[in-house]
């Protein structure tokens, strides 16, 4: 070992010892024990200070160990998460082949856009075809066609009010009002039957 390394190591040990002693004396009871031992230097008083210092050192070691454990565990956790993310990349530019290699397409071409849905491709099945109750079918015939279309788009196709409003080229609030009015009208019709 070089002489400079020994000096550096000694300075670190001295600094550590000073901090350890400072933390020991920062507790009022320990400071009183030391003061008592300095005022009356009996074997018993010296032993009490030594025992208190040993207990303090044990606590410091446990805290240091726990702190290091948490520190290195968090580093390891981050490494595991990053490794998982790097191994589970979603690569949309990779080719997806069906059958022969001449018909391959990339993954991003398979993702459908939810913003550019055409009304005719969405609007297919009707509520009347899905309902078996004759009273409800006759009630559905008594609401406006636009209200019926809105109900079908919401309940059969699972579209949001925002998506339906873009199909009808109106505001989501208007679609919400039409939806509410349709349900209210259906309720009135069914009560009166």
PDB file of C-alpha atoms in Angstrom:
ATOM      1  CA  UNK A   1       0.000   0.000   0.000  1.00  0.00           C
ATOM      2  CA  UNK A   2       1.258   3.470  -0.840  1.00  0.00           C
ATOM      3  CA  UNK A   3       1.906   6.031   1.832  1.00  0.00           C
ATOM      4  CA  UNK A   4      -0.711   8.431   0.346  1.00  0.00           C
ATOM      5  CA  UNK A   5      -3.361   5.677   0.397  1.00  0.00           C
ATOM      6  CA  UNK A   6      -2.666   5.032   4.077  1.00  0.00           C
ATOM      7  CA  UNK A   7      -3.006   8.745   4.846  1.00  0.00           C
ATOM      8  CA  UNK A   8      -6.297   8.934   2.932  1.00  0.00           C
ATOM      9  CA  UNK A   9      -7.607   5.843   4.713  1.00  0.00           C
ATOM     10  CA  UNK A  10      -6.532   7.232   8.092  1.00  0.00           C
ATOM     11  CA  UNK A  11      -8.270  10.563   7.383  1.00  0.00           C
ATOM     12  CA  UNK A  12     -11.477   8.713   6.453  1.00  0.00           C
ATOM     13  CA  UNK A  13     -11.330   6.657   9.641  1.00  0.00           C
ATOM     14  CA  UNK A  14     -10.737   9.782  11.699  1.00  0.00           C
ATOM     15  CA  UNK A  15     -13.671  11.540  10.040  1.00  0.00           C
ATOM     16  CA  UNK A  16     -15.895   8.476  10.617  1.00  0.00           C
ATOM     17  CA  UNK A  17     -14.834   8.296  14.285  1.00  0.00           C
ATOM     18  CA  UNK A  18     -15.565  11.979  14.787  1.00  0.00           C
ATOM     19  CA  UNK A  19     -19.038  11.644  13.283  1.00  0.00           C
ATOM     20  CA  UNK A  20     -19.719   8.535  15.372  1.00  0.00           C
ATOM     21  CA  UNK A  21     -18.654  10.290  18.560  1.00  0.00           C
ATOM     22  CA  UNK A  22     -20.676  13.388  17.632  1.00  0.00           C
ATOM     23  CA  UNK A  23     -23.827  11.305  17.056  1.00  0.00           C
ATOM     24  CA  UNK A  24     -23.228   9.481  20.353  1.00  0.00           C
ATOM     25  CA  UNK A  25     -22.925  12.736  22.281  1.00  0.00           C
ATOM     26  CA  UNK A  26     -25.917  14.310  20.533  1.00  0.00           C
ATOM     27  CA  UNK A  27     -28.184  12.127  22.697  1.00  0.00           C
ATOM     28  CA  UNK A  28     -28.670  13.845  26.041  1.00  0.00           C
ATOM     29  CA  UNK A  29     -28.474  10.683  28.162  1.00  0.00           C
ATOM     30  CA  UNK A  30     -25.133   9.672  26.619  1.00  0.00           C
ATOM     31  CA  UNK A  31     -23.710  13.140  27.148  1.00  0.00           C
ATOM     32  CA  UNK A  32     -24.742  13.029  30.818  1.00  0.00           C
ATOM     33  CA  UNK A  33     -23.087   9.589  31.224  1.00  0.00           C
ATOM     34  CA  UNK A  34     -19.820  10.920  29.784  1.00  0.00           C
ATOM     35  CA  UNK A  35     -19.990  14.040  31.942  1.00  0.00           C
ATOM     36  CA  UNK A  36     -20.602  11.866  35.006  1.00  0.00           C
ATOM     37  CA  UNK A  37     -17.614   9.638  34.118  1.00  0.00           C
ATOM     38  CA  UNK A  38     -15.350  12.664  33.619  1.00  0.00           C
ATOM     39  CA  UNK A  39     -16.439  14.255  36.906  1.00  0.00           C
ATOM     40  CA  UNK A  40     -16.229  11.007  38.876  1.00  0.00           C
ATOM     41  CA  UNK A  41     -13.929   8.529  37.005  1.00  0.00           C
ATOM     42  CA  UNK A  42     -14.879   5.293  38.738  1.00  0.00           C
ATOM     43  CA  UNK A  43     -14.825   1.895  37.024  1.00  0.00           C
ATOM     44  CA  UNK A  44     -18.593   1.709  37.171  1.00  0.00           C
ATOM     45  CA  UNK A  45     -19.073   5.094  35.421  1.00  0.00           C
ATOM     46  CA  UNK A  46     -16.483   4.201  32.761  1.00  0.00           C
ATOM     47  CA  UNK A  47     -18.232   0.883  32.172  1.00  0.00           C
ATOM     48  CA  UNK A  48     -21.620   2.597  31.755  1.00  0.00           C
ATOM     49  CA  UNK A  49     -20.170   4.958  29.122  1.00  0.00           C
ATOM     50  CA  UNK A  50     -18.478   2.055  27.308  1.00  0.00           C
ATOM     51  CA  UNK A  51     -21.678  -0.014  27.294  1.00  0.00           C
ATOM     52  CA  UNK A  52     -23.739   2.933  26.058  1.00  0.00           C
ATOM     53  CA  UNK A  53     -21.177   3.580  23.305  1.00  0.00           C
ATOM     54  CA  UNK A  54     -21.216  -0.098  22.245  1.00  0.00           C
ATOM     55  CA  UNK A  55     -25.021  -0.017  22.059  1.00  0.00           C
ATOM     56  CA  UNK A  56     -24.855   3.164  20.024  1.00  0.00           C
ATOM     57  CA  UNK A  57     -22.338   1.548  17.631  1.00  0.00           C
ATOM     58  CA  UNK A  58     -24.621  -1.488  17.196  1.00  0.00           C
ATOM     59  CA  UNK A  59     -27.543   0.787  16.315  1.00  0.00           C
ATOM     60  CA  UNK A  60     -25.395   2.715  13.829  1.00  0.00           C
ATOM     61  CA  UNK A  61     -24.297  -0.553  12.193  1.00  0.00           C
ATOM     62  CA  UNK A  62     -27.900  -1.749  11.870  1.00  0.00           C
ATOM     63  CA  UNK A  63     -28.976   1.579  10.379  1.00  0.00           C
ATOM     64  CA  UNK A  64     -26.018   1.569   7.971  1.00  0.00           C
ATOM     65  CA  UNK A  65     -26.726  -2.039   6.945  1.00  0.00           C
ATOM     66  CA  UNK A  66     -30.423  -1.296   6.378  1.00  0.00           C
ATOM     67  CA  UNK A  67     -29.599   1.852   4.452  1.00  0.00           C
ATOM     68  CA  UNK A  68     -27.174  -0.037   2.186  1.00  0.00           C
ATOM     69  CA  UNK A  69     -29.669  -2.826   1.733  1.00  0.00           C
ATOM     70  CA  UNK A  70     -32.368  -0.383   0.611  1.00  0.00           C
ATOM     71  CA  UNK A  71     -29.929   1.477  -1.645  1.00  0.00           C
ATOM     72  CA  UNK A  72     -28.637  -1.599  -3.449  1.00  0.00           C
ATOM     73  CA  UNK A  73     -32.060  -3.224  -3.638  1.00  0.00           C
ATOM     74  CA  UNK A  74     -33.455  -0.115  -5.343  1.00  0.00           C
ATOM     75  CA  UNK A  75     -30.567  -0.176  -7.842  1.00  0.00           C
ATOM     76  CA  UNK A  76     -31.212  -3.857  -8.512  1.00  0.00           C
ATOM     77  CA  UNK A  77     -34.943  -3.201  -8.865  1.00  0.00           C
ATOM     78  CA  UNK A  78     -34.293  -0.470 -11.441  1.00  0.00           C
ATOM     79  CA  UNK A  79     -31.973  -2.796 -13.366  1.00  0.00           C
ATOM     80  CA  UNK A  80     -34.614  -5.540 -13.415  1.00  0.00           C
ATOM     81  CA  UNK A  81     -37.322  -3.133 -14.601  1.00  0.00           C
ATOM     82  CA  UNK A  82     -35.077  -1.717 -17.326  1.00  0.00           C
ATOM     83  CA  UNK A  83     -34.069  -5.217 -18.422  1.00  0.00           C
ATOM     84  CA  UNK A  84     -37.737  -6.213 -18.628  1.00  0.00           C
ATOM     85  CA  UNK A  85     -38.605  -3.084 -20.614  1.00  0.00           C
ATOM     86  CA  UNK A  86     -35.715  -3.649 -23.009  1.00  0.00           C
ATOM     87  CA  UNK A  87     -36.673  -7.288 -23.533  1.00  0.00           C
ATOM     88  CA  UNK A  88     -40.364  -6.487 -24.013  1.00  0.00           C
ATOM     89  CA  UNK A  89     -40.149  -3.776 -26.630  1.00  0.00           C
ATOM     90  CA  UNK A  90     -43.126  -3.265 -28.874  1.00  0.00           C
ATOM     91  CA  UNK A  91     -41.581  -2.916 -32.290  1.00  0.00           C
ATOM     92  CA  UNK A  92     -44.150  -1.866 -34.844  1.00  0.00           C
ATOM     93  CA  UNK A  93     -41.753  -1.678 -37.813  1.00  0.00           C
ATOM     94  CA  UNK A  94     -40.971  -5.412 -37.818  1.00  0.00           C
ATOM     95  CA  UNK A  95     -42.552  -7.301 -40.685  1.00  0.00           C
ATOM     96  CA  UNK A  96     -45.495  -9.581 -39.978  1.00  0.00           C
ATOM     97  CA  UNK A  97     -45.709 -12.291 -42.607  1.00  0.00           C
ATOM     98  CA  UNK A  98     -48.701 -14.347 -43.640  1.00  0.00           C
ATOM     99  CA  UNK A  99     -47.845 -17.368 -45.743  1.00  0.00           C
ATOM    100  CA  UNK A 100     -45.148 -16.466 -48.236  1.00  0.00           C
ATOM    101  CA  UNK A 101     -42.722 -13.623 -47.592  1.00  0.00           C
ATOM    102  CA  UNK A 102     -43.981 -11.505 -50.505  1.00  0.00           C
ATOM    103  CA  UNK A 103     -47.207 -10.648 -48.604  1.00  0.00           C
ATOM    104  CA  UNK A 104     -45.506  -9.361 -45.458  1.00  0.00           C
ATOM    105  CA  UNK A 105     -46.679  -6.135 -43.845  1.00  0.00           C
ATOM    106  CA  UNK A 106     -45.367  -4.202 -40.851  1.00  0.00           C
ATOM    107  CA  UNK A 107     -47.034  -4.329 -37.426  1.00  0.00           C
ATOM    108  CA  UNK A 108     -48.155  -0.710 -37.399  1.00  0.00           C
ATOM    109  CA  UNK A 109     -50.295  -1.318 -40.503  1.00  0.00           C
ATOM    110  CA  UNK A 110     -52.418  -3.733 -38.462  1.00  0.00           C
ATOM    111  CA  UNK A 111     -53.415  -1.095 -35.900  1.00  0.00           C
ATOM    112  CA  UNK A 112     -56.786   0.412 -36.659  1.00  0.00           C
ATOM    113  CA  UNK A 113     -57.369   4.097 -36.131  1.00  0.00           C
ATOM    114  CA  UNK A 114     -60.277   4.913 -33.819  1.00  0.00           C
ATOM    115  CA  UNK A 115     -60.504   8.488 -35.046  1.00  0.00           C
ATOM    116  CA  UNK A 116     -61.297   7.811 -38.719  1.00  0.00           C
ATOM    117  CA  UNK A 117     -64.171   5.343 -38.510  1.00  0.00           C
ATOM    118  CA  UNK A 118     -66.629   5.479 -41.298  1.00  0.00           C
ATOM    119  CA  UNK A 119     -70.305   5.519 -40.287  1.00  0.00           C
ATOM    120  CA  UNK A 120     -71.374   2.757 -42.709  1.00  0.00           C
ATOM    121  CA  UNK A 121     -68.675   0.363 -41.453  1.00  0.00           C
ATOM    122  CA  UNK A 122     -69.781   0.854 -37.828  1.00  0.00           C
ATOM    123  CA  UNK A 123     -73.527   1.026 -38.213  1.00  0.00           C
ATOM    124  CA  UNK A 124     -74.717  -2.490 -39.039  1.00  0.00           C
ATOM    125  CA  UNK A 125     -76.780  -4.370 -36.489  1.00  0.00           C
ATOM    126  CA  UNK A 126     -79.915  -2.814 -35.064  1.00  0.00           C
ATOM    127  CA  UNK A 127     -81.265  -2.856 -31.534  1.00  0.00           C
ATOM    128  CA  UNK A 128     -84.545  -4.241 -32.815  1.00  0.00           C
ATOM    129  CA  UNK A 129     -82.672  -7.312 -34.102  1.00  0.00           C
ATOM    130  CA  UNK A 130     -81.040  -7.838 -30.716  1.00  0.00           C
ATOM    131  CA  UNK A 131     -84.107  -7.328 -28.481  1.00  0.00           C
ATOM    132  CA  UNK A 132     -86.593 -10.127 -27.918  1.00  0.00           C
ATOM    133  CA  UNK A 133     -89.179  -8.181 -25.900  1.00  0.00           C
ATOM    134  CA  UNK A 134     -92.110  -7.032 -28.109  1.00  0.00           C
ATOM    135  CA  UNK A 135     -92.952  -4.080 -25.847  1.00  0.00           C
ATOM    136  CA  UNK A 136     -89.406  -2.783 -26.084  1.00  0.00           C
ATOM    137  CA  UNK A 137     -89.344  -3.269 -29.872  1.00  0.00           C
ATOM    138  CA  UNK A 138     -92.531  -1.216 -30.256  1.00  0.00           C
ATOM    139  CA  UNK A 139     -91.075   1.461 -27.931  1.00  0.00           C
ATOM    140  CA  UNK A 140     -87.898   1.591 -30.041  1.00  0.00           C
ATOM    141  CA  UNK A 141     -90.059   2.217 -33.133  1.00  0.00           C
ATOM    142  CA  UNK A 142     -91.563   5.314 -31.466  1.00  0.00           C
ATOM    143  CA  UNK A 143     -88.290   7.234 -30.868  1.00  0.00           C
ATOM    144  CA  UNK A 144     -86.556   9.236 -33.609  1.00  0.00           C
ATOM    145  CA  UNK A 145     -84.210   7.489 -36.006  1.00  0.00           C
ATOM    146  CA  UNK A 146     -81.277   9.600 -34.818  1.00  0.00           C
ATOM    147  CA  UNK A 147     -81.948   8.635 -31.188  1.00  0.00           C
ATOM    148  CA  UNK A 148     -82.171   4.985 -32.220  1.00  0.00           C
ATOM    149  CA  UNK A 149     -78.858   5.248 -34.072  1.00  0.00           C
ATOM    150  CA  UNK A 150     -77.220   6.844 -31.030  1.00  0.00           C
ATOM    151  CA  UNK A 151     -78.501   4.073 -28.750  1.00  0.00           C
ATOM    152  CA  UNK A 152     -77.232   1.427 -31.169  1.00  0.00           C
ATOM    153  CA  UNK A 153     -73.809   3.035 -31.448  1.00  0.00           C
ATOM    154  CA  UNK A 154     -73.495   3.264 -27.674  1.00  0.00           C
ATOM    155  CA  UNK A 155     -74.911  -0.118 -26.646  1.00  0.00           C
ATOM    156  CA  UNK A 156     -74.127  -2.339 -29.636  1.00  0.00           C
ATOM    157  CA  UNK A 157     -70.869  -0.886 -30.893  1.00  0.00           C
ATOM    158  CA  UNK A 158     -69.509   0.451 -27.598  1.00  0.00           C
ATOM    159  CA  UNK A 159     -68.576   3.858 -28.982  1.00  0.00           C
ATOM    160  CA  UNK A 160     -67.963   6.849 -26.746  1.00  0.00           C
ATOM    161  CA  UNK A 161     -69.929  10.074 -26.988  1.00  0.00           C
ATOM    162  CA  UNK A 162     -66.855  11.745 -28.512  1.00  0.00           C
ATOM    163  CA  UNK A 163     -66.644   9.132 -31.288  1.00  0.00           C
ATOM    164  CA  UNK A 164     -70.368   9.363 -32.010  1.00  0.00           C
ATOM    165  CA  UNK A 165     -70.213  13.156 -32.107  1.00  0.00           C
ATOM    166  CA  UNK A 166     -67.474  12.988 -34.748  1.00  0.00           C
ATOM    167  CA  UNK A 167     -69.628  10.613 -36.826  1.00  0.00           C
ATOM    168  CA  UNK A 168     -72.649  12.931 -36.660  1.00  0.00           C
ATOM    169  CA  UNK A 169     -70.453  16.051 -36.911  1.00  0.00           C
ATOM    170  CA  UNK A 170     -71.938  17.581 -33.759  1.00  0.00           C
ATOM    171  CA  UNK A 171     -70.886  18.176 -30.152  1.00  0.00           C
ATOM    172  CA  UNK A 172     -70.613  15.427 -27.521  1.00  0.00           C
ATOM    173  CA  UNK A 173     -73.074  17.425 -25.376  1.00  0.00           C
ATOM    174  CA  UNK A 174     -75.685  17.188 -28.126  1.00  0.00           C
ATOM    175  CA  UNK A 175     -75.168  13.427 -28.367  1.00  0.00           C
ATOM    176  CA  UNK A 176     -75.464  13.151 -24.579  1.00  0.00           C
ATOM    177  CA  UNK A 177     -78.734  15.133 -24.640  1.00  0.00           C
ATOM    178  CA  UNK A 178     -80.144  12.959 -27.438  1.00  0.00           C
ATOM    179  CA  UNK A 179     -79.121   9.821 -25.537  1.00  0.00           C
ATOM    180  CA  UNK A 180     -80.795  11.054 -22.345  1.00  0.00           C
ATOM    181  CA  UNK A 181     -83.975  12.061 -24.219  1.00  0.00           C
ATOM    182  CA  UNK A 182     -84.149   8.669 -25.957  1.00  0.00           C
ATOM    183  CA  UNK A 183     -83.898   6.797 -22.659  1.00  0.00           C
ATOM    184  CA  UNK A 184     -86.480   9.096 -21.045  1.00  0.00           C
ATOM    185  CA  UNK A 185     -88.880   8.611 -23.985  1.00  0.00           C
ATOM    186  CA  UNK A 186     -88.429   4.809 -23.867  1.00  0.00           C
ATOM    187  CA  UNK A 187     -89.152   4.821 -20.137  1.00  0.00           C
ATOM    188  CA  UNK A 188     -92.367   6.846 -20.649  1.00  0.00           C
ATOM    189  CA  UNK A 189     -93.562   4.566 -23.453  1.00  0.00           C
ATOM    190  CA  UNK A 190     -92.901   1.402 -21.453  1.00  0.00           C
ATOM    191  CA  UNK A 191     -94.680   2.792 -18.381  1.00  0.00           C
ATOM    192  CA  UNK A 192     -97.788   3.634 -20.392  1.00  0.00           C
ATOM    193  CA  UNK A 193     -98.058   0.193 -22.022  1.00  0.00           C
TER     194      UNK A 193
END
